[in-house]
mmCIF file of C-alpha atoms in Angstrom:
data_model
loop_
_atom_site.group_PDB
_atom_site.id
_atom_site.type_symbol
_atom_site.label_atom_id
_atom_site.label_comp_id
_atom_site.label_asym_id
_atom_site.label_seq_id
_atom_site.Cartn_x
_atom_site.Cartn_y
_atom_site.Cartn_z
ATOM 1 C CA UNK A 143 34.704 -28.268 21.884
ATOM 2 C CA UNK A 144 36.767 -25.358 21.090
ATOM 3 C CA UNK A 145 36.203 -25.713 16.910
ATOM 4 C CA UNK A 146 32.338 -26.102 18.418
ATOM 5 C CA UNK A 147 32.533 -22.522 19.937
ATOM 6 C CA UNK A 148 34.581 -20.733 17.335
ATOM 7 C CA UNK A 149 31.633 -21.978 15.141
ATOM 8 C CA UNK A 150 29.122 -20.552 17.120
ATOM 9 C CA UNK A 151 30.361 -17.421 17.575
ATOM 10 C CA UNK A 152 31.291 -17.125 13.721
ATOM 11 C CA UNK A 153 27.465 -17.932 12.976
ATOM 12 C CA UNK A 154 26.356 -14.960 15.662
ATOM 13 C CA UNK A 155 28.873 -12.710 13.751
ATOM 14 C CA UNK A 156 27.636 -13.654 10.242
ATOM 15 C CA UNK A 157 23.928 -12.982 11.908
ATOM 16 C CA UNK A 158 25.365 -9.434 13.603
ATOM 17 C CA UNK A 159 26.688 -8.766 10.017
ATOM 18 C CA UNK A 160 23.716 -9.765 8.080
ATOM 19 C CA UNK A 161 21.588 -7.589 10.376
ATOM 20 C CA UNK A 162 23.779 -4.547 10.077
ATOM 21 C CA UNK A 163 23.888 -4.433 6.303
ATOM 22 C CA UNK A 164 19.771 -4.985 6.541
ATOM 23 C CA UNK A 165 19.733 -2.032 8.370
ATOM 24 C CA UNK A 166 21.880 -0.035 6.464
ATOM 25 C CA UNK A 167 20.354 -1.273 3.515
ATOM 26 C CA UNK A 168 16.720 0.224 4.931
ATOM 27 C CA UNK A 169 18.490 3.294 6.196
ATOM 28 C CA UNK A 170 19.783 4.265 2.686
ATOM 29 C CA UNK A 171 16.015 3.530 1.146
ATOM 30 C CA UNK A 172 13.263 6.495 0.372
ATOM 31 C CA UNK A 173 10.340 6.891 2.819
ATOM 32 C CA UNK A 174 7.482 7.262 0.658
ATOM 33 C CA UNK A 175 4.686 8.445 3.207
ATOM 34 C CA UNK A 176 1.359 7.754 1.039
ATOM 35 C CA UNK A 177 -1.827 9.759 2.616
ATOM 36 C CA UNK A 178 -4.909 8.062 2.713
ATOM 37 C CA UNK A 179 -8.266 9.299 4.734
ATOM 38 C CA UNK A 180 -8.914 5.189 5.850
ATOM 39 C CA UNK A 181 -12.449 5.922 5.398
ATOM 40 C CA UNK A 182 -13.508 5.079 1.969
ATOM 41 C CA UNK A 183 -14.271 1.370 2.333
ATOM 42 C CA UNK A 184 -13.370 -0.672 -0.381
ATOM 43 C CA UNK A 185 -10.530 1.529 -1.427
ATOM 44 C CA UNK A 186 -8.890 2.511 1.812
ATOM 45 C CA UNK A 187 -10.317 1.802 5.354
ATOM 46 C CA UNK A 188 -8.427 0.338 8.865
ATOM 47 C CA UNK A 189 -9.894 -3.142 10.964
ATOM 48 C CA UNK A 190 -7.921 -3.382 14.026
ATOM 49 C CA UNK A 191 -5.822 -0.204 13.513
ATOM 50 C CA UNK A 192 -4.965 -1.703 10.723
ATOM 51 C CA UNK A 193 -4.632 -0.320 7.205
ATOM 52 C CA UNK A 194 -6.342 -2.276 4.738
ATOM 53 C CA UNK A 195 -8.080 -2.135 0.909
ATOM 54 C CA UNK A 196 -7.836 -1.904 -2.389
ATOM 55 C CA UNK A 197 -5.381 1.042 -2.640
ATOM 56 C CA UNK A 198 -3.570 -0.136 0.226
ATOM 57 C CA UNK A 199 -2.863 -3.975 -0.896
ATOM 58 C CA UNK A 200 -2.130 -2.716 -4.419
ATOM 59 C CA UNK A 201 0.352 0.143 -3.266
ATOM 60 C CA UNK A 202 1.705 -2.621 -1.385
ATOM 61 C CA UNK A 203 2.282 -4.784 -3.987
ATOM 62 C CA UNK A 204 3.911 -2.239 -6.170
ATOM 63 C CA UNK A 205 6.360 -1.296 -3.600
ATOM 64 C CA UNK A 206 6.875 -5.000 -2.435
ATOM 65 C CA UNK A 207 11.156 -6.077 -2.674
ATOM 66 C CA UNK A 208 12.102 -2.317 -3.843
ATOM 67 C CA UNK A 209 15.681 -1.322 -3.120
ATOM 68 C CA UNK A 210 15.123 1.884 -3.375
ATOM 69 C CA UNK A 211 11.670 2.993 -1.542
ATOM 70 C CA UNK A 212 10.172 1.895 1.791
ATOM 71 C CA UNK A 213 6.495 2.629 2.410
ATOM 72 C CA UNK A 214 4.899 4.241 5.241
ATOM 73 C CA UNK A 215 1.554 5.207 5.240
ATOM 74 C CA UNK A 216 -0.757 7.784 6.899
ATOM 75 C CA UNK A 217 -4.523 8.663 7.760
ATOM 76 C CA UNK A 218 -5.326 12.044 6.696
ATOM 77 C CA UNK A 219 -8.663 13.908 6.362
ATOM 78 C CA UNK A 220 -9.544 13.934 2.563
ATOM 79 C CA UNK A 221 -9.805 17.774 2.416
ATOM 80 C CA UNK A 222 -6.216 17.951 3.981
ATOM 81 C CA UNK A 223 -4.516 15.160 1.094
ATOM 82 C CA UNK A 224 -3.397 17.615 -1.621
ATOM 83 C CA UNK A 225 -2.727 20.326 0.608
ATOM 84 C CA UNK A 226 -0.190 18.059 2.021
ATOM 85 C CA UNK A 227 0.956 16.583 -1.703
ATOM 86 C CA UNK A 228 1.618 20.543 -2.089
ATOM 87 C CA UNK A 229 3.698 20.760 0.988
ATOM 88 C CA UNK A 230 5.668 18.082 0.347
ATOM 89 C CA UNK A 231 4.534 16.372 3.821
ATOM 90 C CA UNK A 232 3.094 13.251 1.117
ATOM 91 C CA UNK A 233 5.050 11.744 -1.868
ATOM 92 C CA UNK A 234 1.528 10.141 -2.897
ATOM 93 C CA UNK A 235 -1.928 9.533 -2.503
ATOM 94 C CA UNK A 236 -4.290 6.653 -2.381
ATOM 95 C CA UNK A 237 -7.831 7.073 -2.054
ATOM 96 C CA UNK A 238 -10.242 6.233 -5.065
ATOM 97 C CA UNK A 239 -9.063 9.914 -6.837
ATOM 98 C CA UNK A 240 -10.314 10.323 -9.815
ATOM 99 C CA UNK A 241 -9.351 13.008 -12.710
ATOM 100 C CA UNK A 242 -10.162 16.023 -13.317
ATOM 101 C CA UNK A 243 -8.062 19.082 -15.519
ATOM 102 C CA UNK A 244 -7.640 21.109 -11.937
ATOM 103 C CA UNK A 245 -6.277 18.559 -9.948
ATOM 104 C CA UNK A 246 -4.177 17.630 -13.636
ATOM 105 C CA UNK A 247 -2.979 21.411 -13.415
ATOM 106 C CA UNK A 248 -0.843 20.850 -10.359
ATOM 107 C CA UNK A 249 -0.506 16.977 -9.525
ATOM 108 C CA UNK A 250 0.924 14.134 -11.392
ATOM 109 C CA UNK A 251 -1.521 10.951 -12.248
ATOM 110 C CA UNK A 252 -0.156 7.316 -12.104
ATOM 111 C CA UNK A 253 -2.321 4.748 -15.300
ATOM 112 C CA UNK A 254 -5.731 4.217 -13.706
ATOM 113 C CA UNK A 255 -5.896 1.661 -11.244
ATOM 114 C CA UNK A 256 -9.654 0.469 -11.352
ATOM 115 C CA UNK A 257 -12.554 1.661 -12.823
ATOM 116 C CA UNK A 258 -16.254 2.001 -11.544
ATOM 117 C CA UNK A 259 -19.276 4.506 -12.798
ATOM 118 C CA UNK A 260 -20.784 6.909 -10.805
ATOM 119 C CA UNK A 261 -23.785 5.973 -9.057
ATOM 120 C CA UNK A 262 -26.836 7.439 -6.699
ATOM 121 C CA UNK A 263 -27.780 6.459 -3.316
ATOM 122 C CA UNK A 264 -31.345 7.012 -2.252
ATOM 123 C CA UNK A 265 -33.715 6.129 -0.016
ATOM 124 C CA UNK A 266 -35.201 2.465 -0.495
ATOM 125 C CA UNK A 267 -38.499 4.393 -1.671
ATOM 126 C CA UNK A 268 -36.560 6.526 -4.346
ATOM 127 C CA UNK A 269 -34.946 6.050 -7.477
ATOM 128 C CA UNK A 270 -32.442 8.202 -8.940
ATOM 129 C CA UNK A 271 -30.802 7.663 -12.399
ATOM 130 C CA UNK A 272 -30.250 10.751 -13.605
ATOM 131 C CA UNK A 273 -28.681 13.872 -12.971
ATOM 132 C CA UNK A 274 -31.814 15.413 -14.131
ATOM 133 C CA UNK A 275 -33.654 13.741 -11.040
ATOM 134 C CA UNK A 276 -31.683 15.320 -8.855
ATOM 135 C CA UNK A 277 -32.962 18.836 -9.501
ATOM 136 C CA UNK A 278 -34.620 20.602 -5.995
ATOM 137 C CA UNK A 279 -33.248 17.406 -4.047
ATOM 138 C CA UNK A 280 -30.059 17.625 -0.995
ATOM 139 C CA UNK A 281 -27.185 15.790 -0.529
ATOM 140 C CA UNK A 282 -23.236 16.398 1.144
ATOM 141 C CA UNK A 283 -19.737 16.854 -0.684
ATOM 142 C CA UNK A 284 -16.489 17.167 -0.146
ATOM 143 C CA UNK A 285 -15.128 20.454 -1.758
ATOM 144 C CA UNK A 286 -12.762 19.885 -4.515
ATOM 145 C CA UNK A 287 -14.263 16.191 -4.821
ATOM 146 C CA UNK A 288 -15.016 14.990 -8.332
ATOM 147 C CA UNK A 289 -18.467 14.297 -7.292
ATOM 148 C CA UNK A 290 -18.995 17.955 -5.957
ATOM 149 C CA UNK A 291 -17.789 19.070 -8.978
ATOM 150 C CA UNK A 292 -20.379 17.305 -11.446
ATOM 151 C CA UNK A 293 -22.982 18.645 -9.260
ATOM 152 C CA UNK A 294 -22.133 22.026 -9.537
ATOM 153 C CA UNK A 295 -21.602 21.697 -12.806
ATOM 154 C CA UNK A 296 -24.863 20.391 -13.554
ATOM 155 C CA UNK A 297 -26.501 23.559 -11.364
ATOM 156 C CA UNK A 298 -24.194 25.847 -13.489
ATOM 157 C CA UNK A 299 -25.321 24.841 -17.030
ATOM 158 C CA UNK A 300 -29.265 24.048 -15.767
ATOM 159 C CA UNK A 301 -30.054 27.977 -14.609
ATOM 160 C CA UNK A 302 -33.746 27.090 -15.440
ATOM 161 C CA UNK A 303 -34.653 23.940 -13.104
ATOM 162 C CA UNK A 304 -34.330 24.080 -9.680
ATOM 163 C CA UNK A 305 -31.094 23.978 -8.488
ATOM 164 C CA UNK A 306 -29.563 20.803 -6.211
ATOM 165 C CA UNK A 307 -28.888 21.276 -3.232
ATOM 166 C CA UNK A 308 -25.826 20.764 -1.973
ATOM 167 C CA UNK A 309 -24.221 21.108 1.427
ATOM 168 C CA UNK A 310 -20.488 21.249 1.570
ATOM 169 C CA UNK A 311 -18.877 18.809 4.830
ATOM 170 C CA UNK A 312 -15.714 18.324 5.979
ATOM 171 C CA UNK A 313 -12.975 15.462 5.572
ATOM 172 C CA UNK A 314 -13.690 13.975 9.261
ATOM 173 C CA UNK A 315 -17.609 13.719 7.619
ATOM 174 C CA UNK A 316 -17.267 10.494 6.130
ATOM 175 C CA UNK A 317 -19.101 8.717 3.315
ATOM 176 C CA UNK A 318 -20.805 5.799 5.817
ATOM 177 C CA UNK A 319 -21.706 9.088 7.743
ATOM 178 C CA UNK A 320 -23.366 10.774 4.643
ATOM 179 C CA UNK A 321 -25.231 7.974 3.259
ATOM 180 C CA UNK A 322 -26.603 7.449 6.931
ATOM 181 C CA UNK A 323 -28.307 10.865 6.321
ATOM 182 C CA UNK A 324 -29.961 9.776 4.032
ATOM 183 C CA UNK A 325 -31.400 6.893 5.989
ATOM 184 C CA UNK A 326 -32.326 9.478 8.715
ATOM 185 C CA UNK A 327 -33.624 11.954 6.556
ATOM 186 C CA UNK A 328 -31.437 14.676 6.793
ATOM 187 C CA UNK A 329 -30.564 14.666 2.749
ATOM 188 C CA UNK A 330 -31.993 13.109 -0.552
ATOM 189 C CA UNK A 331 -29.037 11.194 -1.673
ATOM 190 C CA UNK A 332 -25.388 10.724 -2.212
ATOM 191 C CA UNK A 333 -23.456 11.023 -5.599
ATOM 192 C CA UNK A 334 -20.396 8.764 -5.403
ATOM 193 C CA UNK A 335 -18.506 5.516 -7.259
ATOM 194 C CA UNK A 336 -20.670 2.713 -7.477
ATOM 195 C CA UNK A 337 -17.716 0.031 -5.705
ATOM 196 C CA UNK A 338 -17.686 2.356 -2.382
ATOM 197 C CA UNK A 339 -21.811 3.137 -2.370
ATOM 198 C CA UNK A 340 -22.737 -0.585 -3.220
ATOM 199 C CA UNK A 341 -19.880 -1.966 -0.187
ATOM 200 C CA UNK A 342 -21.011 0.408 2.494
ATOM 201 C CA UNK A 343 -24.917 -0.414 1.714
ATOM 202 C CA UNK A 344 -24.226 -3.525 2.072
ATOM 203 C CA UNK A 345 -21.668 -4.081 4.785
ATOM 204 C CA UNK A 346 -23.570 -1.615 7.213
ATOM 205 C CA UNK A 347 -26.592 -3.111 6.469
ATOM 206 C CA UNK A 348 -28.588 0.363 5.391
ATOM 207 C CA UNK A 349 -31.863 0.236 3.831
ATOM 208 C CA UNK A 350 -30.549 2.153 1.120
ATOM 209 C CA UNK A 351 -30.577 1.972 -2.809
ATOM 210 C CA UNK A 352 -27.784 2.293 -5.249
ATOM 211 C CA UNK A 353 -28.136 2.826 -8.649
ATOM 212 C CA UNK A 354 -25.505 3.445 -11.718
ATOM 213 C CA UNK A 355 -26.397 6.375 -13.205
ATOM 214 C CA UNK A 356 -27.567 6.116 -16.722
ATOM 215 C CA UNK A 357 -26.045 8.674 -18.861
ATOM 216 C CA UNK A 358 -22.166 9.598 -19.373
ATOM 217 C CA UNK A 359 -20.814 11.942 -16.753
ATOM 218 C CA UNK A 360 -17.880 13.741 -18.401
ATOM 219 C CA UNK A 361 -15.111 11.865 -20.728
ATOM 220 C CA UNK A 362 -12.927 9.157 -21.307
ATOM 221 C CA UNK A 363 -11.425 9.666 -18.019
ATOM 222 C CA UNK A 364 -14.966 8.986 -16.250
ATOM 223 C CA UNK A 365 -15.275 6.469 -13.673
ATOM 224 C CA UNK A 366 -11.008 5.550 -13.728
ATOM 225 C CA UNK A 367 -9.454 5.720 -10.570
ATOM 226 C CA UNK A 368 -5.790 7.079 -9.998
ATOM 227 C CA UNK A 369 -2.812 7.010 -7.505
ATOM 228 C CA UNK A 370 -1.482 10.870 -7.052
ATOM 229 C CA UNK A 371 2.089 12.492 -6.719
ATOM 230 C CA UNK A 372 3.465 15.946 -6.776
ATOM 231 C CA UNK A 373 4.614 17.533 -9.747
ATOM 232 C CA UNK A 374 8.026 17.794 -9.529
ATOM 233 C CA UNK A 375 11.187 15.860 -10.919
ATOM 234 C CA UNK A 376 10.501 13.881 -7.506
ATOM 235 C CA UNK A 377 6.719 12.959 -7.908
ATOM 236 C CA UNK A 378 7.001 12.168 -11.721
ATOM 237 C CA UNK A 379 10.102 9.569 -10.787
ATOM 238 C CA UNK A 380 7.834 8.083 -8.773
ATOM 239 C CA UNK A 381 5.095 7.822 -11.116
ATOM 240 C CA UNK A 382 7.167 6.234 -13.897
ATOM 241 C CA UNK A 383 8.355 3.119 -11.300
ATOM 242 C CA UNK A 384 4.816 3.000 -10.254
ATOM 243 C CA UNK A 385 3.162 2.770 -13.909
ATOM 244 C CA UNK A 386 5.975 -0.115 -14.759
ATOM 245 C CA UNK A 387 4.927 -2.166 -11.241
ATOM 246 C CA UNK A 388 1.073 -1.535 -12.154
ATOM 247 C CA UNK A 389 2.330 -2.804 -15.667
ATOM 248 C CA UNK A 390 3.307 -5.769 -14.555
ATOM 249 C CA UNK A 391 0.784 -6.923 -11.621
ATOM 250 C CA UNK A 392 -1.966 -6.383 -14.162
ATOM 251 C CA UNK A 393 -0.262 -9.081 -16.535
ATOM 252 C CA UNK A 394 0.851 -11.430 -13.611
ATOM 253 C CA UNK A 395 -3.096 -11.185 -12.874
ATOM 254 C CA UNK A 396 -2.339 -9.410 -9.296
ATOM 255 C CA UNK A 397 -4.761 -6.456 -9.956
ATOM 256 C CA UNK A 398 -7.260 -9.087 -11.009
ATOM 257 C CA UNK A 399 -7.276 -10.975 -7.699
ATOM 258 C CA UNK A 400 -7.258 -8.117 -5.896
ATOM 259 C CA UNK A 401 -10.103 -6.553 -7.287
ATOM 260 C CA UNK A 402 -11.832 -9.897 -6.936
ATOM 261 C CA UNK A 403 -11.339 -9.760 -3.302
ATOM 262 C CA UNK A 404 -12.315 -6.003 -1.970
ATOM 263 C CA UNK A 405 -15.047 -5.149 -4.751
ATOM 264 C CA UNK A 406 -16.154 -8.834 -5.642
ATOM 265 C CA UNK A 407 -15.413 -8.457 -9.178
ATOM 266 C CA UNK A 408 -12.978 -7.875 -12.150
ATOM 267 C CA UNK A 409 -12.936 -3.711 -12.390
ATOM 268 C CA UNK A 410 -9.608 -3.651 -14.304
ATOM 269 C CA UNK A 411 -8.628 -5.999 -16.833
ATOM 270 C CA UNK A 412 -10.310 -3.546 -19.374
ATOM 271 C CA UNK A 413 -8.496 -0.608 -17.863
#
């Protein structure tokens, strides 16, 4: 009997032991807090206060069994995301960003993640394939988005056709909110990825059309999706243990199957 309770009590002290060192070991890891708006379904989105999506899973996955970083992420409005990158509040960002040389000026770029092409929402009765078709019609943006930016673009260097008309929202006016616009009549269309349009269409059950636009919006760069960090010595750390994870979950076919599940195809074994 008394061999019995010595062995007990050494197996709660080996458990008291094991969950010390667990908790020092989590104790002495990074918190990397990665900001995500939770409201651009496939990519990043919450069911049951939960976060869930493409960027989510795969940031998961690269951080999955690190020693040295824990995760911990956060739902931020998208106009508020760099702004807190800047002050340090994020170490990254995860929501469907895509390049441009501004946001390359001051932020560091993980390899792309995915890839989709841009693509139009309309009205069921309309059907926009071309920037060019746009001209005199409405729509929303987010400032500083990539879409915003082609469409200003396209006003700046077309000084002779009527301009497009676009109506600058807020982060807490989110993209299931601005294609229902359309539906309602308030604007023309929406310019965004054709994964996000095509999922929300669908899944909200809008009598909407989506269609990839036809001609090449700016460069190689077009239509790739990225994960964001600072730059700093901190942010471009990061990025190099990120690229090697993405490295290898694209060859152990991780990337693959989760594309396959949020966007119901392969979007990244040409990336």
């Amino acid at each position: 009997m008394k061999k019995r309770v010595q062995g007990f009590l050494l197996a709660i002290s080996l458990i008291g032991l094991f969950l010390l060192v667990k908790e020092a070991d989590a104790a002495a890891k990074t918190t990397i807090t990665v900001a995500t708006d939770s409201d651009t379904a496939p990519f990043t989105y919450k069911e049951d206060d939960k976060f869930k999506g493409y960027d989510i899973d795969l940031v998961k996955a690269i951080f999955k069994d690190s020693k040295k970083y824990k995760l911990k992420f956060q739902t931020v409005p998208f106009d508020s995301i760099l702004t807190g990158l800047d002050a340090g509040k994020y170490q990254m960002a995860a929501n469907d960003f895509n390049y441009n040389e501004e946001r390359a000026e001051k932020y560091v770029f993980s390899d792309p993640v995915s890839k989709s092409n841009y693509a139009i929402t309309s009205s069921s009765g309309k059907t926009y394939k071309r920037l060019d078709d746009l001209s005199g019609k409405s729509t929303e943006v987010l400032s500083g988005s990539n879409y915003a930016q082609v469409l200003e673009n396209w006003n700046a260097a077309n000084p002779d056709k009527k301009a497009i008309d676009i109506n600058y929202v807020s982060g807490t006016t989110g993209i299931t909110s601005r294609l229902q616009h359309i539906e309602n009549g308030k604007i023309d269309f929406i310019l965004y990825d054709a994964i996000s349009s095509a999922y929300i269409v669908d899944d909200q059950g809008l009598d909407l059309k989506v269609n990839q636009v036809e001609e090449q919006i700016g460069g190689e760069t077009d239509g790739l999706e990225y994960l964001l960090f600072p730059k700093d010595e901190e942010g471009e750390k990061l990025q190099q243990f990120v690229n090697k994870r993405l490295a290898a979950l694209k060859k152990d076919g991780t990337l693959a199957k989760l594309s396959k599940k949020y966007f119901g195809g392969d979007y990244v074994s040409d990336l």
